[in-house]
Coordinates of C-alpha atoms in Angstrom, one line a residue:
Chain W
M1 CA -13.5 -16.5 -8.3
I2 CA -13.8 -13.8 -6.5
Y3 CA -16.4 -10.8 -6.8
I4 CA -16.4 -7.0 -6.4
G5 CA -18.8 -4.7 -7.1
A6 CA -21.3 -2.7 -5.3
E7 CA -18.7 0.3 -5.4
V8 CA -19.7 3.6 -3.8
I9 CA -17.5 6.8 -3.6
V10 CA -18.1 9.6 -1.6
S11 CA -16.5 12.6 -2.7
P12 CA -16.8 16.8 -3.2
L13 CA -18.3 15.1 -6.7
G14 CA -20.6 13.2 -5.3
D15 CA -22.4 10.8 -2.9
N16 CA -22.6 7.6 -4.9
A17 CA -20.7 6.6 -7.8
E18 CA -22.8 7.1 -10.4
D19 CA -22.7 10.9 -9.8
N20 CA -18.7 10.7 -9.3
W21 CA -19.1 9.3 -12.6
Q22 CA -20.7 11.7 -14.3
A23 CA -18.0 14.1 -12.6
L24 CA -15.2 12.7 -14.3
S25 CA -16.6 11.8 -17.2
E26 CA -17.1 16.0 -17.5
N27 CA -13.8 16.3 -16.0
R28 CA -14.8 18.0 -13.0
S29 CA -12.6 18.1 -10.2
G30 CA -13.5 18.3 -6.4
I31 CA -10.3 20.7 -5.8
A32 CA -10.8 24.0 -5.1
L33 CA -9.2 27.0 -3.3
A34 CA -9.5 27.0 0.7
P35 CA -8.8 30.4 2.0
A36 CA -6.6 30.8 5.3
V37 CA -6.3 26.8 5.7
G38 CA -2.5 26.6 5.8
F39 CA -0.4 27.0 9.1
N40 CA 0.5 30.5 8.1
N41 CA -2.8 31.3 6.9
E42 CA -2.0 30.6 3.6
D43 CA -4.7 29.5 0.7
I44 CA -4.1 25.9 -0.1
Y45 CA -5.9 23.9 -2.9
L46 CA -7.9 21.3 -1.4
S47 CA -10.7 18.8 -2.3
R48 CA -12.5 19.0 0.7
I49 CA -16.7 17.6 0.5
A50 CA -19.1 20.5 1.3
G51 CA -21.1 20.2 4.6
L52 CA -18.9 17.6 6.0
N53 CA -18.3 19.7 9.2
G54 CA -18.3 19.5 13.1
P55 CA -17.5 16.4 15.2
L56 CA -17.7 12.7 14.2
R57 CA -16.6 13.5 10.2
F58 CA -15.2 10.2 9.8
Q59 CA -17.7 8.4 11.2
Q60 CA -20.1 10.0 9.5
L61 CA -18.4 9.5 6.1
V62 CA -18.2 5.7 6.9
I63 CA -21.4 5.5 7.8
K64 CA -22.7 6.9 5.1
A65 CA -20.9 5.0 2.3
L66 CA -21.8 1.6 4.0
A67 CA -25.5 2.8 4.4
S68 CA -25.4 3.5 0.6
L69 CA -23.2 0.2 -0.4
N70 CA -26.2 -2.0 1.6
E71 CA -28.5 -0.6 -1.0
R72 CA -26.8 -2.4 -3.7
I73 CA -26.4 -5.9 -1.9
D74 CA -28.8 -8.7 -0.7
A75 CA -30.5 -7.3 3.0
S76 CA -28.6 -10.0 4.5
I77 CA -25.0 -9.7 3.9
L78 CA -24.5 -7.3 6.5
A79 CA -25.5 -8.8 9.5
S80 CA -24.0 -12.2 8.5
D81 CA -21.9 -14.0 10.4
R82 CA -20.0 -15.0 7.2
T83 CA -18.9 -10.7 6.6
I84 CA -16.7 -8.8 8.0
V85 CA -16.4 -5.2 7.5
L86 CA -12.3 -3.7 6.5
I87 CA -11.8 -0.2 7.2
S88 CA -8.6 1.4 5.5
S89 CA -7.3 4.8 7.0
T90 CA -4.3 6.7 7.6
K91 CA -5.5 8.7 10.5
G92 CA -9.4 7.8 11.5
A93 CA -11.3 10.1 13.9
L94 CA -7.8 12.0 15.0
D95 CA -9.7 15.2 15.1
D96 CA -12.5 13.8 17.6
N97 CA -9.9 11.5 19.8
L98 CA -6.1 11.5 19.1
H99 CA -5.5 8.6 21.5
D100 CA -8.4 6.4 20.1
Q101 CA -8.8 7.3 16.5
F102 CA -10.7 3.9 15.4
S103 CA -12.1 2.0 18.2
E104 CA -15.7 4.2 18.3
T105 CA -16.4 4.5 14.8
C106 CA -15.7 0.6 14.5
T107 CA -18.3 0.3 17.3
A108 CA -20.6 2.9 16.5
V109 CA -20.9 1.6 12.8
M110 CA -21.0 -2.3 14.4
Q111 CA -24.2 -1.5 16.4
Q112 CA -25.5 1.0 13.6
F113 CA -25.8 -1.7 11.0
G114 CA -25.7 -4.9 13.7
L115 CA -22.7 -6.3 12.0
A116 CA -22.0 -10.1 13.2
H117 CA -18.0 -8.9 13.6
L118 CA -16.4 -5.7 14.8
P119 CA -14.7 -4.0 11.6
M120 CA -10.7 -4.2 11.4
V121 CA -8.9 -1.5 10.5
I122 CA -5.8 -1.5 8.4
S123 CA -3.3 1.6 8.2
N124 CA -0.3 1.1 6.0
A125 CA -0.4 4.8 4.8
C126 CA -1.0 5.7 1.4
I127 CA -1.2 2.0 0.3
S128 CA -4.1 0.9 2.8
G129 CA -7.0 0.8 0.3
V130 CA -5.5 -1.1 -2.6
L131 CA -4.0 -3.2 0.6
A132 CA -7.0 -3.9 2.0
L133 CA -9.2 -4.5 -1.1
N134 CA -6.2 -7.2 -1.5
V135 CA -6.9 -8.5 2.1
A136 CA -10.5 -8.9 1.6
G137 CA -9.7 -11.0 -1.8
N138 CA -7.3 -12.7 0.1
M139 CA -9.9 -14.0 3.3
V140 CA -12.3 -14.9 0.7
E141 CA -10.4 -16.5 -1.1
A142 CA -9.0 -19.0 1.7
G143 CA -12.7 -19.3 3.0
Q144 CA -12.2 -17.0 6.0
Y145 CA -15.1 -15.2 5.5
E146 CA -17.5 -15.2 2.6
H147 CA -18.1 -11.7 2.1
V148 CA -15.9 -8.6 3.1
I149 CA -16.9 -5.2 2.8
V150 CA -13.7 -2.6 1.9
I151 CA -14.3 1.0 3.6
G152 CA -11.3 3.5 2.7
C153 CA -11.7 6.7 4.4
D154 CA -10.0 9.8 5.4
V155 CA -10.9 13.6 6.5
A156 CA -8.8 16.4 5.8
S157 CA -7.4 17.6 8.4
D158 CA -4.9 20.8 9.6
F159 CA -2.8 17.8 11.6
V160 CA -2.2 16.1 7.9
L161 CA -1.9 19.4 5.8
Y162 CA 0.5 20.9 8.2
G163 CA 2.5 18.2 8.0
F164 CA 2.5 17.8 4.5
Q165 CA 3.5 21.5 4.3
S166 CA 6.1 21.3 6.8
L167 CA 7.8 18.6 4.3
F168 CA 7.5 21.2 1.2
A169 CA 5.2 18.5 -0.1
V170 CA 2.0 20.7 -1.4
S171 CA 1.4 22.1 -4.7
D172 CA 0.8 25.6 -4.8
K173 CA -1.9 25.3 -7.7
P174 CA -4.2 21.8 -8.1
C175 CA -1.9 18.9 -7.9
A176 CA -0.5 18.1 -11.3
P177 CA 0.0 14.4 -11.6
F178 CA 3.2 13.6 -14.1
D179 CA 3.4 17.0 -15.2
A180 CA 6.6 18.8 -16.1
A181 CA 5.2 21.7 -13.8
R182 CA 3.8 19.5 -10.4
N183 CA 5.3 20.6 -7.2
G184 CA 3.5 18.3 -4.6
I185 CA 0.1 16.7 -3.7
T186 CA -3.6 18.2 -3.2
L187 CA -4.9 16.7 -0.1
G188 CA -8.5 15.6 -0.1
E189 CA -10.8 13.7 1.8
G190 CA -13.5 11.1 0.8
C191 CA -14.6 7.6 1.3
G192 CA -14.9 4.5 -1.0
A193 CA -16.3 1.2 -0.4
A194 CA -17.0 -2.0 -2.1
L195 CA -18.4 -5.3 -1.2
V196 CA -15.8 -8.6 -2.5
S197 CA -17.3 -11.5 -2.2
A198 CA -17.5 -15.8 -3.1
T199 CA -21.0 -15.2 -4.4
K200 CA -22.3 -13.5 -7.5
S201 CA -25.7 -13.5 -6.9
V202 CA -25.7 -11.1 -3.6
F203 CA -24.7 -8.1 -5.9
K204 CA -27.9 -6.2 -7.5
N205 CA -25.8 -4.8 -10.4
A206 CA -23.3 -7.3 -11.9
P207 CA -20.1 -7.4 -10.3
L208 CA -16.7 -7.8 -11.9
Q209 CA -13.7 -10.2 -10.9
L210 CA -11.1 -9.3 -8.7
L211 CA -7.7 -10.5 -9.6
T212 CA -6.2 -10.0 -5.7
G213 CA -2.8 -8.7 -6.1
T214 CA 0.3 -8.5 -3.6
S215 CA 2.2 -5.6 -1.9
A216 CA 6.2 -5.2 -1.7
N217 CA 8.6 -3.0 0.5
D218 CA 10.8 -1.0 -1.4
A219 CA 13.3 -1.0 1.4
N220 CA 14.7 2.3 0.4
H221 CA 13.4 5.2 2.6
I222 CA 10.8 6.0 5.1
S223 CA 9.4 9.0 3.2
G224 CA 11.1 9.0 0.4
P225 CA 10.3 6.6 -2.8
S226 CA 12.6 4.4 -4.4
R227 CA 15.0 5.6 -7.4
T228 CA 14.5 2.3 -9.1
G229 CA 10.9 1.6 -8.4
E230 CA 12.2 -1.6 -6.7
G231 CA 8.9 -2.3 -4.8
L232 CA 6.4 -1.1 -7.2
V233 CA 8.0 -3.4 -9.9
R234 CA 7.9 -6.4 -7.6
S235 CA 4.5 -5.8 -6.7
V236 CA 3.2 -5.6 -9.7
S237 CA 5.1 -8.3 -11.4
R238 CA 4.2 -10.7 -8.2
T239 CA 0.8 -9.6 -9.0
M240 CA 0.7 -10.3 -12.3
Q241 CA 2.4 -13.6 -12.4
K242 CA 0.2 -14.6 -9.9
H243 CA -2.9 -14.7 -12.2
G244 CA -0.7 -15.5 -15.1
I245 CA -1.5 -12.2 -16.9
G246 CA 1.2 -10.9 -19.5
A247 CA 1.8 -7.1 -20.1
E248 CA -0.1 -7.6 -23.2
E249 CA -3.6 -8.2 -21.4
I250 CA -3.5 -5.2 -19.4
D251 CA -6.0 -2.0 -20.7
F252 CA -5.1 0.4 -18.6
I253 CA -3.1 1.7 -15.3
S254 CA -4.8 3.2 -12.6
A255 CA -1.1 4.8 -11.1
H256 CA -1.3 6.2 -7.8
G257 CA 0.5 9.7 -9.2
T258 CA 0.4 12.0 -6.0
G259 CA 1.9 14.8 -8.1
T260 CA 5.4 15.0 -6.0
V261 CA 8.4 15.2 -8.2
F262 CA 9.8 11.9 -6.9
N263 CA 7.0 9.7 -6.4
D264 CA 5.6 10.2 -10.0
E265 CA 9.1 10.1 -11.6
M266 CA 9.3 6.4 -9.2
E267 CA 6.4 5.2 -11.0
A268 CA 7.7 6.1 -14.4
I269 CA 10.8 4.4 -14.0
A270 CA 8.9 1.3 -12.6
F271 CA 6.1 1.0 -15.3
N272 CA 9.2 1.2 -17.8
R273 CA 11.0 -1.5 -16.3
L274 CA 7.7 -3.6 -16.2
S275 CA 6.9 -2.9 -20.2
L276 CA 4.0 -1.3 -19.4
A277 CA 4.9 2.4 -20.5
E278 CA 2.8 2.2 -23.4
K279 CA -0.5 1.3 -21.7
P280 CA -3.0 4.2 -21.3
L281 CA -2.6 5.2 -17.6
N282 CA -3.8 8.1 -15.4
S283 CA -3.4 9.3 -12.0
L284 CA -7.2 10.8 -10.6
K285 CA -5.5 12.8 -7.8
G286 CA -6.1 15.5 -9.9
Y287 CA -9.8 15.0 -9.5
F288 CA -10.1 14.1 -5.8
G289 CA -6.8 15.1 -4.4
H290 CA -5.1 12.6 -2.3
T291 CA -7.3 10.7 0.0
L292 CA -4.8 8.9 1.7
G293 CA -6.3 5.5 3.1
A294 CA -9.7 6.1 1.0
A295 CA -7.0 6.7 -2.2
G296 CA -7.1 3.1 -2.9
V297 CA -10.8 2.6 -2.9
I298 CA -12.0 5.2 -4.2
E299 CA -9.3 4.8 -7.0
T300 CA -10.4 1.1 -7.5
A301 CA -14.3 2.0 -7.5
V302 CA -13.4 4.7 -10.6
C303 CA -12.0 1.8 -12.0
M304 CA -14.7 -0.4 -12.3
Q305 CA -16.9 2.8 -13.4
M306 CA -14.5 3.2 -16.4
M307 CA -15.0 -0.5 -17.0
R308 CA -18.6 -0.6 -16.7
N309 CA -19.0 2.4 -18.8
G310 CA -16.6 2.0 -21.6
M311 CA -14.3 5.1 -20.8
L312 CA -10.9 6.1 -20.4
I313 CA -10.7 9.4 -18.4
K314 CA -8.3 12.1 -19.2
S315 CA -5.8 12.7 -15.9
I316 CA -6.2 16.1 -15.8
G317 CA -3.6 18.5 -14.5
Y318 CA -1.2 16.7 -16.7
R319 CA 0.1 18.8 -20.0
D320 CA 3.8 18.1 -20.6
A321 CA 6.1 15.1 -19.7
G322 CA 7.6 15.3 -16.7
T323 CA 9.3 12.4 -15.9
S324 CA 12.3 11.0 -17.4
Q325 CA 10.8 8.1 -18.7
P326 CA 8.2 8.2 -21.3
L327 CA 4.2 7.0 -19.8
N328 CA 1.5 7.2 -22.1
I329 CA -0.8 9.6 -20.1
I330 CA -4.6 9.8 -21.1
L331 CA -5.4 13.6 -22.2
E332 CA -8.9 13.4 -23.5
N333 CA -12.0 11.3 -22.2
K334 CA -12.2 8.2 -24.9
P335 CA -14.6 5.1 -25.4
E336 CA -12.4 2.0 -24.8
K337 CA -13.4 -1.5 -24.4
L338 CA -11.6 -2.3 -20.7
R339 CA -11.5 -5.9 -19.8
T340 CA -8.2 -5.9 -17.2
I341 CA -7.0 -2.8 -15.7
L342 CA -4.2 -2.5 -12.9
K343 CA -4.7 -0.1 -9.8
T344 CA -1.1 0.2 -7.8
A345 CA -0.5 2.5 -4.7
S346 CA 2.6 3.6 -3.3
G347 CA 3.3 5.4 0.6
F348 CA 5.5 6.0 3.2
G349 CA 7.2 3.4 5.1
G350 CA 8.1 2.1 1.5
G351 CA 4.7 0.0 0.8
N352 CA 3.6 -0.5 -2.7
A353 CA 0.7 -2.5 -3.4
S354 CA -1.4 -3.6 -6.8
L355 CA -4.5 -5.5 -7.7
M356 CA -6.3 -6.3 -11.2
I357 CA -9.8 -6.1 -12.1
R358 CA -11.4 -8.2 -15.1
E359 CA -14.6 -7.8 -16.8
L360 CA -16.8 -11.2 -16.0
Chain M
M1 CA 3.8 -27.0 11.4
K2 CA 3.9 -23.9 11.5
V3 CA 6.0 -22.7 14.7
I4 CA 7.4 -20.2 16.7
T5 CA 11.0 -19.9 16.1
A6 CA 11.7 -16.6 18.3
Y7 CA 10.4 -14.0 20.0
C8 CA 10.9 -10.8 21.7
N9 CA 9.3 -8.9 24.6
L10 CA 9.6 -5.3 25.4
R11 CA 7.8 -4.6 29.1
A12 CA 7.7 -1.5 31.3
D13 CA 10.9 -2.4 32.8
E14 CA 12.3 -5.4 30.9
C15 CA 13.5 -6.7 27.6
L16 CA 13.5 -10.4 27.0
V17 CA 14.3 -12.6 24.2
N18 CA 13.3 -16.0 23.6
G19 CA 12.2 -15.4 27.3
E20 CA 15.2 -14.5 29.1
V21 CA 16.3 -11.4 30.3
V22 CA 18.6 -9.4 28.7
A23 CA 18.2 -5.9 29.7
R24 CA 16.2 -4.0 32.6
R25 CA 15.6 -0.8 33.3
D26 CA 17.6 1.4 35.6
A27 CA 15.1 3.4 37.2
G28 CA 17.8 5.8 37.8
S29 CA 18.7 6.8 34.2
E30 CA 17.9 10.0 32.3
D31 CA 17.9 8.3 29.0
S32 CA 14.5 7.0 28.2
W33 CA 13.9 2.8 28.7
F34 CA 14.8 2.1 25.0
K35 CA 17.9 4.6 24.5
Q36 CA 19.2 2.6 27.7
I37 CA 18.5 -0.5 25.6
Y38 CA 20.1 0.3 22.8
R39 CA 23.5 1.6 24.9
Q40 CA 23.0 -1.5 27.0
Q41 CA 23.4 -3.9 24.6
E42 CA 25.9 -2.0 22.4
L43 CA 23.6 -1.3 19.5
A44 CA 25.3 0.6 16.7
Y45 CA 22.4 2.0 14.4
P46 CA 22.6 5.6 14.5
K47 CA 19.3 6.2 12.6
F48 CA 17.9 4.9 16.1
Y49 CA 18.2 8.3 17.4
K50 CA 15.8 9.9 15.0
M51 CA 13.1 7.5 15.3
D52 CA 9.5 7.5 17.1
V53 CA 9.1 4.9 19.8
L54 CA 7.2 2.5 17.7
S55 CA 10.0 2.3 15.1
Q56 CA 12.5 2.1 18.3
A57 CA 10.6 -0.8 19.9
G58 CA 10.3 -2.8 16.1
Y59 CA 14.0 -2.1 15.5
L60 CA 15.3 -3.3 19.1
A61 CA 12.9 -6.3 19.3
S62 CA 13.8 -7.5 15.3
E63 CA 17.6 -7.3 16.3
F64 CA 17.3 -9.1 19.4
I65 CA 15.8 -11.7 17.6
K66 CA 18.7 -12.0 15.2
R67 CA 21.1 -11.6 17.6
A68 CA 19.6 -14.5 19.6
N69 CA 19.1 -16.6 16.7
P70 CA 22.0 -15.9 14.4
G71 CA 21.5 -16.9 11.0
I72 CA 17.9 -17.6 11.5
F73 CA 16.6 -15.1 8.2
E74 CA 19.8 -16.5 5.9
G75 CA 17.6 -19.1 4.5
Y76 CA 15.1 -16.8 3.1
A77 CA 15.1 -15.1 0.0
D78 CA 14.6 -11.1 0.2
D79 CA 11.0 -10.9 -0.3
E80 CA 10.1 -14.3 1.5
I81 CA 9.5 -12.6 5.6
A82 CA 6.0 -10.5 5.8
L83 CA 5.7 -8.5 8.4
V84 CA 2.3 -8.4 10.1
F85 CA 1.9 -5.9 12.9
A86 CA -0.7 -4.1 14.8
N87 CA -1.5 -2.1 18.0
A88 CA -4.6 -0.4 19.5
S89 CA -3.7 3.3 19.5
S90 CA -1.9 3.7 15.5
S91 CA 0.9 6.5 15.9
A92 CA -0.9 8.1 18.9
E93 CA 2.0 8.9 21.0
T94 CA 4.2 10.8 18.0
D95 CA 0.5 12.4 16.8
R96 CA 0.5 14.3 20.2
R97 CA 4.2 15.2 20.0
F98 CA 3.8 16.5 16.1
M99 CA 0.6 18.0 17.6
Q100 CA 2.5 19.9 20.2
S101 CA 4.9 20.9 17.3
Y102 CA 2.8 23.2 15.9
Q103 CA 0.3 24.2 18.8
T104 CA 3.3 25.3 20.7
G105 CA 6.3 24.6 19.6
G106 CA 6.6 27.1 16.5
S107 CA 5.9 25.0 13.5
P108 CA 5.2 22.1 12.3
S109 CA 8.0 19.1 12.6
P110 CA 8.6 17.1 9.6
S111 CA 10.6 14.7 11.1
L112 CA 7.7 13.7 13.8
F113 CA 5.4 14.2 10.9
V114 CA 7.0 11.1 8.7
Y115 CA 6.9 8.8 12.1
T116 CA 2.8 9.7 12.4
L117 CA 1.8 6.8 10.6
P118 CA 1.8 3.5 12.7
N119 CA 3.4 1.4 9.6
I120 CA 6.3 2.9 9.6
V121 CA 8.4 1.2 12.0
L122 CA 7.7 -1.8 9.1
G123 CA 9.4 0.4 6.7
E124 CA 12.2 0.8 9.2
I125 CA 12.5 -3.2 9.8
A126 CA 12.4 -3.3 5.8
I127 CA 15.1 -0.8 5.0
L128 CA 17.9 -2.2 7.6
N129 CA 17.2 -5.7 6.7
K130 CA 16.7 -5.1 2.7
W131 CA 13.2 -7.0 2.9
Y132 CA 11.3 -6.6 -0.4
G133 CA 8.6 -8.7 1.5
E134 CA 4.3 -8.2 1.8
N135 CA 3.9 -5.5 5.0
M136 CA 0.4 -4.8 6.7
F137 CA 0.0 -2.9 9.7
A138 CA -3.7 -3.2 11.5
V139 CA -5.4 -1.5 14.5
L140 CA -7.2 -3.8 17.0
P141 CA -8.7 -3.2 20.4
K142 CA -6.2 -5.4 21.9
F143 CA -4.0 -8.3 20.9
T144 CA -5.7 -10.9 18.9
P145 CA -3.8 -14.4 18.2
G146 CA -6.3 -15.0 15.9
F147 CA -5.6 -11.9 13.6
Y148 CA -2.5 -13.3 13.2
L149 CA -3.0 -16.9 12.8
D150 CA -5.9 -16.3 9.7
Y151 CA -3.6 -13.7 8.2
S152 CA -0.3 -16.2 8.3
E153 CA -2.5 -18.9 6.6
I154 CA -3.2 -16.5 3.7
L155 CA 0.3 -15.2 3.7
L156 CA 2.3 -18.5 4.1
A157 CA 0.0 -19.7 1.2
S158 CA 0.8 -17.4 -1.1
G159 CA 4.7 -16.6 -1.7
S160 CA 5.9 -15.7 1.8
R161 CA 7.7 -18.7 3.5
A162 CA 8.4 -17.0 7.0
L163 CA 6.2 -14.1 9.0
L164 CA 7.6 -11.9 11.3
G165 CA 4.3 -10.9 13.9
G166 CA 4.5 -8.0 16.3
W167 CA 2.4 -6.2 18.6
L168 CA 3.7 -2.8 19.7
E169 CA 1.5 -0.8 21.8
V170 CA 3.9 1.8 23.3
T171 CA 2.1 4.6 24.9
A172 CA 3.0 7.5 27.6
G173 CA 1.8 4.9 30.3
S174 CA 2.5 1.8 29.3
T175 CA 5.0 -0.6 27.1
Y176 CA 3.8 -4.0 25.5
V177 CA 6.0 -5.6 22.3
F178 CA 5.8 -8.9 21.4
L179 CA 7.1 -9.7 18.2
F180 CA 7.6 -13.3 17.0
L181 CA 8.9 -15.1 13.9
V182 CA 6.9 -18.0 12.5
E183 CA 8.5 -20.7 10.3
Q184 CA 7.3 -24.0 8.9
R185 CA 9.5 -26.7 11.1
E186 CA 8.9 -30.5 11.7
S187 CA 8.7 -29.4 15.5
G188 CA 8.9 -26.6 18.0
T189 CA 6.7 -24.4 19.6
E190 CA 3.3 -24.2 17.7
F191 CA 1.9 -21.3 16.5
N192 CA -1.7 -21.4 17.8
N193 CA -3.9 -19.3 19.9
E194 CA -2.9 -20.6 23.2
N195 CA 1.2 -20.4 22.6
L196 CA 0.9 -17.1 21.0
L197 CA -1.3 -15.7 24.1
H198 CA 1.3 -17.1 26.6
L199 CA 4.1 -16.0 25.2
S200 CA 2.7 -12.6 24.9
Q201 CA 1.9 -12.4 28.4
T202 CA 4.8 -14.2 30.5
G203 CA 7.4 -14.3 28.2
S204 CA 8.4 -17.9 28.9
V205 CA 7.3 -21.3 27.1
A206 CA 5.5 -23.8 28.8
A207 CA 7.2 -26.8 29.1
Y208 CA 6.0 -29.5 26.2

């Protein structure tokens, strides 16, 4: 069995999973209007971490998350030769060093924590986090490592904000995933971390089970989602088949839900094709914004908190059905026993990835 | 056993397929090196001109592998070929150009922005070939055979039947591109540390 636990979330809503959970259970969002940050000095809604300033913001966040995770696991794990750290990120420390966006952080983390191996970076756009968790599960399952720590991290930058502005993909209000009036993303920053391990006893609090998933390209367009949801359908159906899990066993879906017209429509089509349309579903982008390479890890960590606390969390920003196919969007927080959950992600480059978490 | 059945090396001034030189750079040409190759080889995929250097490199090398080995991908279903690529500098060259577009060029360029992710080349190859398989892009300090060996073990045990691996380092100062196809065969150039390192560096395989 592959275990996952010791989840950490560093976001505008708090520095650990518990503080973030508290905020989510009160439906507080990290999104706020940032004055004059746009390319034309427009005010833009962003989800930024207060006090995260100056150089080395990416490195600061990664180190903070790993230090916090380290308190939740056996003290021998970090320095073990049987442990590797995976970092999922799109733009890393781009603001510090355009030409070498990751290696300084990897070296600093290795030295500071006395790691046996240099961290490995996975950079697959917005599916990076879910993909890295799957890579972690696969590495443990294959016996390549006994413990794999996954850290998903991205910081908000002019670079990425101006880019999404140039695509007319930035929402003029806090993003509203799956809502009829949605009109784009809200950019966020944050860091999520979790330990994936073959050994249950290394977690200080009880872990959950990771049902490692698969990825699939949708072979359609580098920056536009497939109209049929083919890649997402293939990824989710392969993930469920791999573990012999039928639709009836899925209790909740943590969707990607960026808040763009086309992404959310694609997901609605895919979940209908998968006969999962009736499952309670949310997007967490209304709380954290789109944290890109961190999103999959942060959102999986939230799923784990939802399972631990037995609570479905409202999809904020959603009011009126806004996709051609129906979905069961969570309108209010609701206590619910969650035994098996599905997490999905889709992104630029046509990537789609999925995984499941199951109660022990 | 797992064997390397085809490979392509793109260097600063020559392009080799399965160890044979197929194109040489014309230092006098005004075209970029990759455009020279595209024209010399009479490729016809106009989208090539919109791509950034990483995607151009991946497109050229994967097309040459197909061309030199007709039918090589035909025995596979559309989701059985996994793409596992890596490099050291992510999409830094395109990142720099996108940054220039808004710092000195007047406004951020959407056509550059969409290439400011290193995994876009995987999408381009998947789109062209209609492949729905596994994709991964890693950023590593240097070309490391063990990365591909380890991850192929995982993918080939879980649904993928072939793996197109790639190291794509294209910066202002250097071109180091190596694509290779790994398949299950009775015999051939074994997919191991030594052969990968050798093929990545020399472009020709040692005699067996």
